[in-house]
Amino acid sequence: MDSHGQYEQQLVWTVLTTDIGPLLLAATREGLVNVVLHATDAVREKALERLAARLGTQPVEDARSPLLAEAIRQVTAYFAGELQDFALPLDWSLITGFNRQVLRELASGVPYGTVVGYGDLAGRVGQPGAAQAVGVAMGSNPLPVVVPCHRVVESGGGIGGFGGGLETKRKLLALEGVLPEPLF
């Protein structure tokens, strides 16, 4: 507790090695709050600075924190091909409004091994014609992989964009059986 009898926000993080590179996982008491792709030292430092500023507390590295244990277990199982549905408490505090609405629909309504078009996802949240806004929501996703923005593709059959790079998107879709494994 702080000097005013309030519980301070707790923010813990670790970096997990995966098939798509290092992932920074950060959690609060509410749940997993951030997943950062390609978490090299420079990327990690910048992400931790942003988290501290947004959440008003200093992140603490703690791979053994109970707040992270289940996220580590589930993300590891996902990349091992042993888990298809994440069942983690999520802290949505880094995203609001339309973007949160779209990401919640994505998390609950687009299962493993399937894809959805940007426009289709816009329609699911009652905003037909907002495909570009859905693209913006995907780009602002604070929880990639767990909230599967890699499953959103162009309606014409193109793979679409991905903040973690198209190669990473292809690997995730291949892991889920949507795309064939690359030959090399």
GROMACS .gro file of C-alpha atoms in nm:
model
  184
    1MET     CA    1   0.000   0.000   0.000
    2ASP     CA    2   0.111   0.355  -0.060
    3SER     CA    3   0.103   0.637   0.198
    4HIS     CA    4  -0.266   0.703   0.120
    5GLY     CA    5  -0.377   0.345   0.191
    6GLN     CA    6  -0.419   0.270  -0.181
    7TYR     CA    7  -0.276  -0.037  -0.350
    8GLU     CA    8  -0.010   0.068  -0.594
    9GLN     CA    9  -0.036  -0.058  -0.948
   10GLN     CA   10   0.192  -0.355  -0.993
   11LEU     CA   11   0.351  -0.406  -1.333
   12VAL     CA   12   0.576  -0.704  -1.396
   13TRP     CA   13   0.741  -0.821  -1.715
   14THR     CA   14   0.963  -1.083  -1.869
   15VAL     CA   15   1.095  -1.173  -2.212
   16LEU     CA   16   1.003  -1.512  -2.354
   17THR     CA   17   1.194  -1.672  -2.641
   18THR     CA   18   0.958  -1.796  -2.913
   19ASP     CA   19   0.965  -1.919  -3.272
   20ILE     CA   20   0.893  -1.563  -3.390
   21GLY     CA   21   1.162  -1.405  -3.172
   22PRO     CA   22   1.163  -1.262  -2.823
   23LEU     CA   23   0.826  -1.153  -2.681
   24LEU     CA   24   0.797  -0.912  -2.392
   25LEU     CA   25   0.505  -1.010  -2.170
   26ALA     CA   26   0.382  -0.754  -1.916
   27ALA     CA   27   0.107  -0.800  -1.660
   28THR     CA   28  -0.077  -0.607  -1.392
   29ARG     CA   29  -0.303  -0.738  -1.119
   30GLU     CA   30  -0.587  -0.719  -1.374
   31GLY     CA   31  -0.414  -0.947  -1.625
   32LEU     CA   32  -0.183  -0.951  -1.923
   33VAL     CA   33  -0.153  -0.588  -2.037
   34ASN     CA   34   0.108  -0.593  -2.313
   35VAL     CA   35   0.281  -0.830  -2.554
   36VAL     CA   36   0.565  -0.676  -2.752
   37LEU     CA   37   0.698  -0.853  -3.060
   38HIS     CA   38   1.067  -0.859  -3.149
   39ALA     CA   39   1.162  -0.748  -2.798
   40THR     CA   40   1.530  -0.680  -2.854
   41ASP     CA   41   1.702  -0.464  -2.593
   42ALA     CA   42   1.617  -0.136  -2.768
   43VAL     CA   43   1.255  -0.235  -2.839
   44ARG     CA   44   1.213  -0.364  -2.483
   45GLU     CA   45   1.348  -0.044  -2.324
   46LYS     CA   46   1.120   0.175  -2.533
   47ALA     CA   47   0.818  -0.045  -2.456
   48LEU     CA   48   0.890  -0.039  -2.082
   49GLU     CA   49   0.922   0.341  -2.087
   50ARG     CA   50   0.583   0.367  -2.261
   51LEU     CA   51   0.424   0.128  -2.011
   52ALA     CA   52   0.562   0.321  -1.715
   53ALA     CA   53   0.429   0.647  -1.858
   54ARG     CA   54   0.086   0.505  -1.946
   55LEU     CA   55   0.029   0.309  -1.625
   56GLY     CA   56   0.205   0.540  -1.382
   57THR     CA   57   0.427   0.276  -1.228
   58GLN     CA   58   0.773   0.140  -1.287
   59PRO     CA   59   0.779  -0.205  -1.452
   60VAL     CA   60   0.966  -0.473  -1.258
   61GLU     CA   61   1.130  -0.767  -1.433
   62ASP     CA   62   1.007  -1.083  -1.263
   63ALA     CA   63   0.978  -1.401  -1.471
   64ARG     CA   64   0.859  -1.588  -1.160
   65SER     CA   65   0.573  -1.353  -1.078
   66PRO     CA   66   0.241  -1.529  -1.030
   67LEU     CA   67   0.093  -1.251  -1.246
   68LEU     CA   68   0.294  -1.381  -1.542
   69ALA     CA   69   0.303  -1.755  -1.474
   70GLU     CA   70  -0.014  -1.849  -1.662
   71ALA     CA   71   0.064  -1.619  -1.955
   72ILE     CA   72   0.410  -1.776  -1.989
   73ARG     CA   73   0.259  -2.124  -1.973
   74GLN     CA   74  -0.010  -2.053  -2.232
   75VAL     CA   75   0.211  -1.864  -2.478
   76THR     CA   76   0.470  -2.144  -2.457
   77ALA     CA   77   0.198  -2.405  -2.519
   78TYR     CA   78   0.062  -2.203  -2.814
   79PHE     CA   79   0.399  -2.197  -2.987
   80ALA     CA   80   0.445  -2.570  -2.916
   81GLY     CA   81   0.115  -2.636  -3.099
   82GLU     CA   82  -0.048  -2.756  -2.775
   83LEU     CA   83  -0.290  -2.465  -2.717
   84GLN     CA   84  -0.543  -2.311  -2.950
   85ASP     CA   85  -0.747  -2.087  -2.721
   86PHE     CA   86  -0.592  -1.844  -2.476
   87ALA     CA   87  -0.780  -1.826  -2.147
   88LEU     CA   88  -0.599  -1.541  -1.977
   89PRO     CA   89  -0.724  -1.245  -1.780
   90LEU     CA   90  -0.651  -0.939  -1.992
   91ASP     CA   91  -0.598  -0.583  -1.877
   92TRP     CA   92  -0.751  -0.368  -2.152
   93SER     CA   93  -0.640  -0.037  -2.000
   94LEU     CA   94  -0.400   0.047  -2.285
   95ILE     CA   95  -0.680   0.063  -2.543
   96THR     CA   96  -1.018   0.236  -2.553
   97GLY     CA   97  -1.320   0.309  -2.769
   98PHE     CA   98  -1.364   0.157  -3.113
   99ASN     CA   99  -1.021  -0.007  -3.103
  100ARG     CA  100  -1.106  -0.191  -2.780
  101GLN     CA  101  -1.444  -0.297  -2.919
  102VAL     CA  102  -1.281  -0.438  -3.234
  103LEU     CA  103  -1.006  -0.618  -3.042
  104ARG     CA  104  -1.252  -0.773  -2.797
  105GLU     CA  105  -1.458  -0.903  -3.090
  106LEU     CA  106  -1.144  -1.038  -3.252
  107ALA     CA  107  -1.036  -1.214  -2.930
  108SER     CA  108  -1.373  -1.380  -2.877
  109GLY     CA  109  -1.501  -1.427  -3.230
  110VAL     CA  110  -1.213  -1.535  -3.455
  111PRO     CA  111  -1.094  -1.879  -3.347
  112TYR     CA  112  -0.760  -2.048  -3.401
  113GLY     CA  113  -0.706  -2.162  -3.758
  114THR     CA  114  -0.946  -1.911  -3.912
  115VAL     CA  115  -0.916  -1.564  -4.058
  116VAL     CA  116  -1.149  -1.268  -4.098
  117GLY     CA  117  -1.143  -0.974  -4.338
  118TYR     CA  118  -1.096  -0.618  -4.211
  119GLY     CA  119  -1.438  -0.523  -4.350
  120ASP     CA  120  -1.605  -0.831  -4.205
  121LEU     CA  121  -1.467  -0.749  -3.861
  122ALA     CA  122  -1.592  -0.391  -3.899
  123GLY     CA  123  -1.938  -0.528  -3.974
  124ARG     CA  124  -1.929  -0.751  -3.666
  125VAL     CA  125  -1.893  -0.444  -3.444
  126GLY     CA  126  -2.172  -0.257  -3.622
  127GLN     CA  127  -1.950  -0.034  -3.835
  128PRO     CA  128  -1.973  -0.168  -4.191
  129GLY     CA  129  -1.740   0.028  -4.413
  130ALA     CA  130  -1.488   0.089  -4.136
  131ALA     CA  131  -1.229  -0.155  -4.269
  132GLN     CA  132  -0.951   0.106  -4.253
  133ALA     CA  133  -1.039   0.187  -3.893
  134VAL     CA  134  -1.015  -0.186  -3.816
  135GLY     CA  135  -0.666  -0.179  -3.968
  136VAL     CA  136  -0.576   0.104  -3.731
  137ALA     CA  137  -0.715  -0.099  -3.439
  138MET     CA  138  -0.500  -0.395  -3.542
  139GLY     CA  139  -0.194  -0.169  -3.552
  140SER     CA  140  -0.264  -0.043  -3.201
  141ASN     CA  141  -0.321  -0.389  -3.051
  142PRO     CA  142  -0.127  -0.400  -2.722
  143LEU     CA  143  -0.169  -0.779  -2.701
  144PRO     CA  144  -0.061  -0.932  -3.035
  145VAL     CA  145  -0.061  -1.312  -3.059
  146VAL     CA  146  -0.296  -1.341  -2.757
  147VAL     CA  147  -0.548  -1.106  -2.921
  148PRO     CA  148  -0.489  -1.251  -3.268
  149CYS     CA  149  -0.458  -0.954  -3.502
  150HIS     CA  150  -0.254  -1.183  -3.730
  151ARG     CA  151  -0.587  -1.350  -3.819
  152VAL     CA  152  -0.719  -1.036  -3.991
  153VAL     CA  153  -0.659  -1.038  -4.367
  154GLU     CA  154  -0.768  -0.855  -4.679
  155SER     CA  155  -1.105  -0.960  -4.816
  156GLY     CA  156  -0.956  -1.008  -5.163
  157GLY     CA  157  -0.724  -1.281  -5.037
  158GLY     CA  158  -0.418  -1.073  -4.953
  159ILE     CA  159  -0.243  -1.123  -4.624
  160GLY     CA  160  -0.279  -0.759  -4.518
  161GLY     CA  161  -0.041  -0.577  -4.288
  162PHE     CA  162   0.104  -0.663  -3.950
  163GLY     CA  163   0.293  -0.451  -3.702
  164GLY     CA  164   0.533  -0.737  -3.636
  165GLY     CA  165   0.616  -0.772  -4.004
  166LEU     CA  166   0.465  -0.991  -4.273
  167GLU     CA  167   0.711  -1.276  -4.212
  168THR     CA  168   0.595  -1.295  -3.851
  169LYS     CA  169   0.230  -1.290  -3.962
  170ARG     CA  170   0.300  -1.571  -4.208
  171LYS     CA  171   0.469  -1.779  -3.936
  172LEU     CA  172   0.174  -1.734  -3.700
  173LEU     CA  173  -0.078  -1.825  -3.971
  174ALA     CA  174   0.134  -2.128  -4.067
  175LEU     CA  175   0.147  -2.237  -3.702
  176GLU     CA  176  -0.234  -2.227  -3.700
  177GLY     CA  177  -0.260  -2.420  -4.027
  178VAL     CA  178  -0.402  -2.130  -4.229
  179LEU     CA  179  -0.097  -2.102  -4.454
  180PRO     CA  180   0.151  -2.370  -4.557
  181GLU     CA  181   0.486  -2.374  -4.376
  182PRO     CA  182   0.749  -2.182  -4.573
  183LEU     CA  183   0.979  -2.409  -4.772
  184PHE     CA  184   1.286  -2.216  -4.659
   0.00000   0.00000   0.00000
